[in-house]
C-alpha cells in the first residue's frame, strides 16, 4: 500500500505543481487567503473529502475529512497558505498548503484498507493570528492520533522545539498640553511607554536565560511641542515553555502598570496577536517521519538534528492537544533564510517543489504507519502522556 500512496502523489504531481504556483503567484495576507482556500478545498472535494469552510469564525479556515467508512485512527495534516506583506510567500506557505493536501490525498487512497479518517486543517494567518490557536482552544485536534506538517527550509531538519510566546500591547492615555507653555497641564503618555521599556530592561537581570523580551513603539506622539496624550508599546515575550512564559508576561504587564501609576496615564492592556505555546515534538512520531525520508532516498547524514527553538509557531498549540511534529524540508541546494526574497524564489522554483513532494510523500507514509500499526500508535500515545506528566 505504500507503493500506492507514492503512485497517487506522483500521478498528481503536475496538478500539485500548478496549485503551489497559483498560490505562490497570488499571495494573500492572513485571513484574506480566499484564492488559496478555494483551490485547496476544491481539490480535496474532487478526491472525496467532505469540506467545511469558515470554521472557528475565520472565513479562510477549513476542516476536510475523508472517512474510510471503517473505524480506526485519525490522522491530521496541517495546511498553511498565508503570505507576508511585500515579500509574498517568503516563508514557503504556498508549498505547505499544497503539501498538506497532497499527503492527505495520497493517504486517503489506501484508508479503505486500514480504516480510520484522514483530516486536513486549513489554518490561515500563521504569521500573525494563527488559526491553529483557536482551533486548538475549541478542541479540533483533541481526537487526532497525530497531527503532522513539514516546513520548507534550506536543509532537512528533524522536528524540534519552539518558544512559547505572548504578544502584549500597552496603550497609554494621557492628556495633551503645550509642551513649552503649559507642560504642567499635560500627562505624557510617551513617558509611560519609556518607563515601561526601562522597567522591562531592568527585569532582564531576573529572568532565565531562555526568556526573550523585545518591543517597539508604534505610536509615540504627533509633534515635539505637544505633550503626547496617546502612546503605544508592543512586546513579544518568549520562553522555552509556557509555564515559564506566563509569569514573565505578568511581570512585563506589571512594568506597564507601574509606569501608568508613576505618570498618571491610563493603561489598556491587550493581546495584539495570539499567544503561541511551545512546540512539544513527539519523538516517536518524529523518528517515523525521519525513517520515511531515508526510505525515499534522503541520506541520513543530510537530516540534521533540531538545534532548539528561537521562534514561535502556532503548531506549538496543536502539540499540546495531540501528538505532533513540525520537521523541515530542504527546498534549496544553496543557503537561504526565511522571510527574504531569496526564500520566496526558492519556494516558487522547481527545486523547491521537488522538496515539497518529498515532504508530502514522507508525511503520507508517516500517516500510513499510524493508520496501520497499532503498536506504533500506542508508543506515540504513551509518549504524549509522559510529555504532560500523565503517566
Coordinates of C-alpha atoms in Angstrom, one line a residue:
X1 CA 0.0 0.0 0.0
X2 CA 3.0 2.3 0.4
X3 CA 3.6 2.0 -3.3
X4 CA 0.0 3.0 -4.0
X5 CA 0.4 6.1 -1.8
X6 CA 3.6 7.1 -3.7
X7 CA 1.9 6.3 -7.0
X8 CA -1.1 8.5 -6.3
X9 CA 1.1 11.5 -5.3
X10 CA 3.4 11.0 -8.3
X11 CA 0.4 10.8 -10.8
X12 CA -1.0 14.1 -9.4
X13 CA 2.4 15.8 -9.3
X14 CA 1.7 18.3 -12.1
X15 CA -1.6 19.2 -10.5
X16 CA 0.1 19.9 -7.2
X17 CA 2.8 21.9 -9.0
X18 CA 0.1 24.1 -10.6
X19 CA -1.6 24.7 -7.2
X20 CA 1.7 25.6 -5.5
X21 CA 2.5 28.0 -8.3
X22 CA -1.0 29.5 -8.3
X23 CA -0.9 30.2 -4.5
X24 CA 2.7 31.4 -4.8
X25 CA 1.9 33.9 -7.5
X26 CA -1.2 35.1 -5.9
X27 CA 0.0 35.9 -2.3
X28 CA -2.7 36.8 0.2
X29 CA -2.2 38.0 3.7
X30 CA -3.5 36.2 6.8
X31 CA -7.3 35.8 6.9
X32 CA -7.5 37.0 3.3
X33 CA -6.4 33.8 1.6
X34 CA -9.7 33.3 -0.3
X35 CA -8.0 32.1 -3.5
X36 CA -5.7 29.7 -1.7
X37 CA -8.5 28.3 0.4
X38 CA -10.7 27.8 -2.7
X39 CA -8.1 26.0 -4.8
X40 CA -7.1 23.7 -1.9
X41 CA -10.6 22.8 -0.9
X42 CA -11.8 22.2 -4.5
X43 CA -9.0 19.7 -5.0
X44 CA -9.9 17.9 -1.7
X45 CA -13.6 17.7 -2.7
X46 CA -12.6 16.3 -6.0
X47 CA -10.9 13.4 -4.2
X48 CA -13.8 12.6 -1.9
X49 CA -13.1 14.8 1.1
X50 CA -16.0 16.5 2.9
X51 CA -15.1 20.1 3.5
X52 CA -16.3 22.7 6.0
X53 CA -15.1 26.2 5.4
X54 CA -15.3 29.2 7.8
X55 CA -14.5 27.1 10.9
X56 CA -13.6 28.9 14.2
X57 CA -15.2 32.1 12.8
X58 CA -12.4 32.6 10.2
X59 CA -13.7 32.6 6.6
X60 CA -10.5 31.1 5.1
X61 CA -10.1 28.3 7.6
X62 CA -11.4 24.9 6.8
X63 CA -11.7 21.3 8.1
X64 CA -11.7 18.5 5.5
X65 CA -12.2 14.8 6.3
X66 CA -12.0 11.6 4.3
X67 CA -13.9 8.9 6.0
X68 CA -12.8 5.4 5.1
X69 CA -16.2 4.0 6.3
X70 CA -14.4 1.8 8.8
X71 CA -13.5 2.5 12.4
X72 CA -9.9 3.4 13.1
X73 CA -7.3 6.1 13.9
X74 CA -7.5 9.8 12.9
X75 CA -4.5 11.5 11.2
X76 CA -4.5 15.3 10.6
X77 CA -2.4 17.2 8.0
X78 CA -1.9 20.9 8.5
X79 CA -2.1 23.3 5.6
X80 CA -0.8 26.9 5.8
X81 CA -1.2 29.4 2.9
X82 CA -0.8 33.0 4.2
X83 CA 1.8 35.3 2.7
X84 CA 4.0 38.1 4.1
X85 CA 3.5 41.8 3.5
X86 CA 5.5 43.0 0.5
X87 CA 7.5 39.7 0.3
X88 CA 4.8 37.3 -0.8
X89 CA 5.4 33.6 0.0
X90 CA 8.8 34.2 1.5
X91 CA 8.1 31.6 4.1
X92 CA 7.0 28.9 1.6
X93 CA 3.4 28.6 2.7
X94 CA 2.4 28.0 -0.9
X95 CA 4.3 24.8 -0.5
X96 CA 3.0 23.9 2.9
X97 CA -0.7 24.2 1.8
X98 CA -0.1 22.1 -1.3
X99 CA 2.0 19.6 0.6
X100 CA -0.8 19.1 3.2
X101 CA -3.4 18.2 0.6
X102 CA -1.0 16.1 -1.4
X103 CA -0.1 13.9 1.6
X104 CA -3.8 13.6 2.6
X105 CA -5.0 12.6 -0.8
X106 CA -2.2 10.1 -1.1
X107 CA -3.1 8.5 2.3
X108 CA -6.9 8.7 1.7
X109 CA -6.5 6.3 -1.3
X110 CA -5.4 3.4 1.0
X111 CA -7.5 4.2 4.1
X112 CA -10.3 1.9 2.9
X113 CA -7.9 -0.9 3.7
X114 CA -6.6 0.5 7.0
X115 CA -9.8 2.1 8.3
X116 CA -9.9 5.4 10.1
X117 CA -10.2 9.0 8.9
X118 CA -7.8 11.4 7.2
X119 CA -8.1 15.1 8.0
X120 CA -6.8 18.3 6.5
X121 CA -6.9 21.5 8.5
X122 CA -6.7 24.8 6.6
X123 CA -5.0 27.1 9.1
X124 CA -4.8 30.7 7.9
X125 CA -2.7 33.6 9.3
X126 CA 0.2 31.5 10.8
X127 CA 2.4 34.6 10.6
X128 CA 0.1 36.7 12.9
X129 CA -3.1 35.3 14.4
X130 CA -2.6 31.7 13.6
X131 CA -5.9 29.8 13.3
X132 CA -4.3 26.7 14.9
X133 CA -4.5 28.6 18.2
X134 CA -8.3 29.0 18.0
X135 CA -8.8 25.5 16.6
X136 CA -6.8 24.0 19.5
X137 CA -8.8 26.0 22.0
X138 CA -12.0 24.7 20.5
X139 CA -10.9 21.1 20.5
X140 CA -10.5 20.5 16.8
X141 CA -7.3 18.4 17.3
X142 CA -8.2 16.5 20.5
X143 CA -9.4 13.4 18.6
X144 CA -6.3 13.1 16.5
X145 CA -3.8 10.2 16.9
X146 CA -1.3 12.5 15.2
X147 CA -1.0 15.9 13.6
X148 CA 1.8 16.4 11.1
X149 CA 3.2 19.0 8.8
X150 CA 6.7 20.0 7.4
X151 CA 8.1 23.4 6.8
X152 CA 10.3 24.5 3.9
X153 CA 13.9 25.2 4.8
X154 CA 17.5 25.3 3.5
X155 CA 18.0 21.8 4.7
X156 CA 16.3 18.7 6.2
X157 CA 15.9 19.1 9.9
X158 CA 14.1 16.9 12.4
X159 CA 11.2 18.2 14.3
X160 CA 12.2 20.0 17.5
X161 CA 11.1 22.8 19.8
X162 CA 9.8 26.4 19.5
X163 CA 9.3 29.1 22.1
X164 CA 6.1 29.9 23.9
X165 CA 5.1 33.5 23.1
X166 CA 2.8 36.2 24.2
X167 CA 2.2 39.4 22.2
X168 CA 1.1 42.1 24.6
X169 CA 0.2 45.7 23.8
X170 CA 0.2 48.6 26.2
X171 CA -1.9 51.6 25.2
X172 CA -1.4 54.6 27.4
X173 CA -3.8 57.5 27.5
X174 CA -2.6 60.8 28.9
X175 CA -3.5 64.5 28.5
X176 CA -2.3 66.8 25.8
X177 CA -0.9 70.2 26.5
X178 CA 1.6 72.7 25.1
X179 CA 5.0 71.2 25.9
X180 CA 6.6 74.6 26.4
X181 CA 3.8 77.0 27.5
X182 CA 1.9 74.7 29.9
X183 CA 3.6 71.3 30.3
X184 CA 2.3 71.0 33.9
X185 CA -1.2 70.7 32.5
X186 CA -0.3 67.5 30.5
X187 CA 0.0 63.8 31.2
X188 CA 2.7 62.4 29.0
X189 CA 1.7 59.0 27.6
X190 CA 5.1 58.6 25.9
X191 CA 6.8 58.9 29.2
X192 CA 4.8 55.9 30.4
X193 CA 5.9 54.0 27.3
X194 CA 9.6 54.9 28.0
X195 CA 9.2 54.0 31.7
X196 CA 7.8 50.6 30.6
X197 CA 10.8 49.9 28.4
X198 CA 13.2 50.9 31.2
X199 CA 11.4 48.6 33.7
X200 CA 11.5 45.7 31.2
X201 CA 15.2 46.3 30.6
X202 CA 15.7 46.1 34.4
X203 CA 13.7 42.9 34.5
X204 CA 16.1 41.2 32.1
X205 CA 18.5 40.6 35.0
X206 CA 15.9 38.5 36.8
X207 CA 14.7 36.1 34.2
X208 CA 16.0 32.7 33.0
X209 CA 18.4 32.6 30.0
X210 CA 15.8 31.3 27.6
X211 CA 13.5 34.3 28.0
X212 CA 13.3 36.9 25.3
X213 CA 11.5 40.3 25.7
X214 CA 11.6 42.6 22.7
X215 CA 9.3 45.5 21.8
X216 CA 8.6 48.5 19.6
X217 CA 6.8 51.9 19.9
X218 CA 4.3 52.0 17.0
X219 CA 2.8 55.3 18.3
X220 CA 4.6 57.9 20.4
X221 CA 3.0 61.3 19.7
X222 CA 2.4 63.8 16.9
X223 CA 4.7 66.7 17.5
X224 CA 7.5 67.7 19.8
X225 CA 5.7 70.7 21.1
X226 CA 2.6 68.7 22.2
X227 CA 2.6 66.5 25.3
X228 CA 1.6 63.1 23.8
X229 CA -1.8 62.1 25.1
X230 CA -1.6 58.7 23.4
X231 CA 1.3 56.2 23.0
X232 CA 1.6 52.5 22.4
X233 CA 4.2 49.9 23.2
X234 CA 4.1 46.3 21.8
X235 CA 6.1 43.5 23.1
X236 CA 6.8 39.8 22.4
X237 CA 7.6 37.8 25.5
X238 CA 9.0 34.4 24.8
X239 CA 10.4 31.4 26.8
X240 CA 11.1 27.8 26.2
X241 CA 7.9 26.6 27.9
X242 CA 4.5 28.0 28.6
X243 CA 4.8 27.7 32.3
X244 CA 7.9 30.0 32.2
X245 CA 6.4 32.4 29.8
X246 CA 3.2 33.1 31.7
X247 CA 4.7 34.6 34.9
X248 CA 7.2 36.6 32.9
X249 CA 4.4 38.1 30.8
X250 CA 2.7 39.1 34.0
X251 CA 5.8 40.8 35.2
X252 CA 6.1 42.7 32.0
X253 CA 2.5 43.8 32.4
X254 CA 3.3 44.9 35.9
X255 CA 6.1 47.1 34.4
X256 CA 3.5 48.9 32.4
X257 CA 1.1 49.2 35.3
X258 CA 3.9 50.8 37.3
X259 CA 4.6 53.2 34.5
X260 CA 1.0 54.2 34.3
X261 CA 0.9 54.8 38.1
X262 CA 4.0 56.9 38.1
X263 CA 3.0 59.1 35.2
X264 CA -0.8 59.3 35.8
X265 CA -1.6 57.8 32.4
X266 CA -4.4 55.4 32.0
X267 CA -3.4 51.9 30.7
X268 CA -5.2 49.5 28.5
X269 CA -3.6 46.0 28.1
X270 CA -4.4 43.7 25.2
X271 CA -3.0 40.9 23.0
X272 CA -2.3 42.2 19.5
X273 CA -1.6 38.7 18.3
X274 CA -2.5 35.3 19.6
X275 CA -0.3 33.6 22.2
X276 CA 1.6 30.6 20.9
X277 CA 2.5 27.6 23.1
X278 CA 5.9 25.9 22.9
X279 CA 6.3 23.1 20.4
X280 CA 6.5 19.7 22.0
X281 CA 7.7 17.3 19.4
X282 CA 6.6 13.7 19.8
X283 CA 9.9 11.8 19.2
X284 CA 8.3 8.5 18.3
X285 CA 6.4 10.2 15.6
X286 CA 9.4 12.2 14.5
X287 CA 11.5 9.1 14.2
X288 CA 8.9 7.6 11.9
X289 CA 8.9 10.6 9.7
X290 CA 12.7 10.6 9.5
X291 CA 12.7 6.9 8.6
X292 CA 10.3 7.7 5.7
X293 CA 12.6 10.4 4.4
X294 CA 15.5 8.0 4.4
X295 CA 13.4 5.3 2.6
X296 CA 12.6 8.0 0.0
X297 CA 16.4 8.4 -0.7
X298 CA 17.4 11.3 1.7
X299 CA 20.8 10.3 3.1
X300 CA 20.8 10.1 6.9
X301 CA 23.8 12.5 7.2
X302 CA 21.7 15.2 5.4
X303 CA 18.9 15.1 8.0
X304 CA 20.0 17.4 10.8
X305 CA 19.0 17.4 14.5
X306 CA 17.0 20.4 15.6
X307 CA 19.2 22.9 17.4
X308 CA 16.5 24.4 19.6
X309 CA 13.7 26.8 19.1
X310 CA 14.3 30.5 18.6
X311 CA 11.0 31.4 17.0
X312 CA 7.4 30.7 17.8
X313 CA 4.8 28.5 16.0
X314 CA 1.1 28.1 16.3
X315 CA 1.8 24.4 15.7
X316 CA 3.0 24.5 19.3
X317 CA -0.6 24.9 20.4
X318 CA -1.5 21.8 18.4
X319 CA 1.3 19.8 20.1
X320 CA -0.3 20.5 23.5
X321 CA -3.6 18.8 22.3
X322 CA -2.3 15.7 20.4
X323 CA 1.0 14.1 19.3
X324 CA 2.5 16.4 16.7
X325 CA 5.6 17.1 14.6
X326 CA 6.9 20.1 12.6
X327 CA 10.1 19.0 10.7
X328 CA 11.8 20.9 7.9
X329 CA 12.2 20.0 4.3
X330 CA 15.0 21.2 2.0
X331 CA 13.9 23.3 -0.9
X332 CA 17.2 24.8 -2.0
X333 CA 20.7 23.5 -2.6
X334 CA 22.1 26.8 -1.5
X335 CA 21.8 28.8 1.7
X336 CA 18.6 30.7 2.1
X337 CA 16.9 32.5 5.1
X338 CA 13.2 32.6 5.6
X339 CA 11.3 35.9 5.1
X340 CA 13.6 37.0 2.3
X341 CA 13.2 37.5 -1.5
X342 CA 15.6 34.5 -2.0
X343 CA 13.4 32.2 0.0
X344 CA 10.3 33.3 -2.0
X345 CA 12.1 32.5 -5.2
X346 CA 13.1 29.1 -3.8
X347 CA 9.5 28.3 -2.8
X348 CA 8.5 29.0 -6.4
X349 CA 11.3 27.0 -8.0
X350 CA 11.2 23.5 -9.4
X351 CA 13.8 22.5 -6.9
X352 CA 11.6 23.8 -4.1
X353 CA 8.6 21.9 -5.5
X354 CA 10.7 18.7 -5.6
X355 CA 11.5 19.1 -1.9
X356 CA 7.8 19.7 -1.2
X357 CA 6.8 16.5 -3.0
X358 CA 9.4 14.6 -1.0
X359 CA 7.9 16.0 2.2
X360 CA 4.4 15.2 1.1
X361 CA 5.3 11.6 0.4
X362 CA 7.1 11.3 3.8
X363 CA 4.1 12.8 5.6
X364 CA 1.7 10.4 3.8
X365 CA 3.8 7.4 4.6
X366 CA 4.0 8.5 8.2
X367 CA 0.3 8.7 8.3
X368 CA 0.1 5.2 6.9
X369 CA 2.2 3.9 9.7
X370 CA -0.2 5.5 12.2
X371 CA -3.3 4.1 10.5
X372 CA -2.0 0.6 10.0
X373 CA 0.2 -0.1 13.1
X374 CA -1.5 -0.3 16.5
X375 CA 1.9 -0.8 18.3
X376 CA 3.2 2.4 16.8
X377 CA 0.1 4.3 17.9
X378 CA 0.4 3.0 21.4
X379 CA 4.0 4.2 21.7
X380 CA 3.1 7.7 20.3
X381 CA 0.2 8.0 22.7
X382 CA 2.3 6.9 25.7
X383 CA 5.0 9.5 24.9
X384 CA 2.4 12.2 24.6
X385 CA 1.0 11.4 28.0
X386 CA 4.5 11.4 29.5
X387 CA 5.2 14.8 28.0
X388 CA 2.5 16.4 30.0
X389 CA 3.1 14.4 33.2
X390 CA 0.2 12.0 32.7
X391 CA 2.0 8.7 33.3

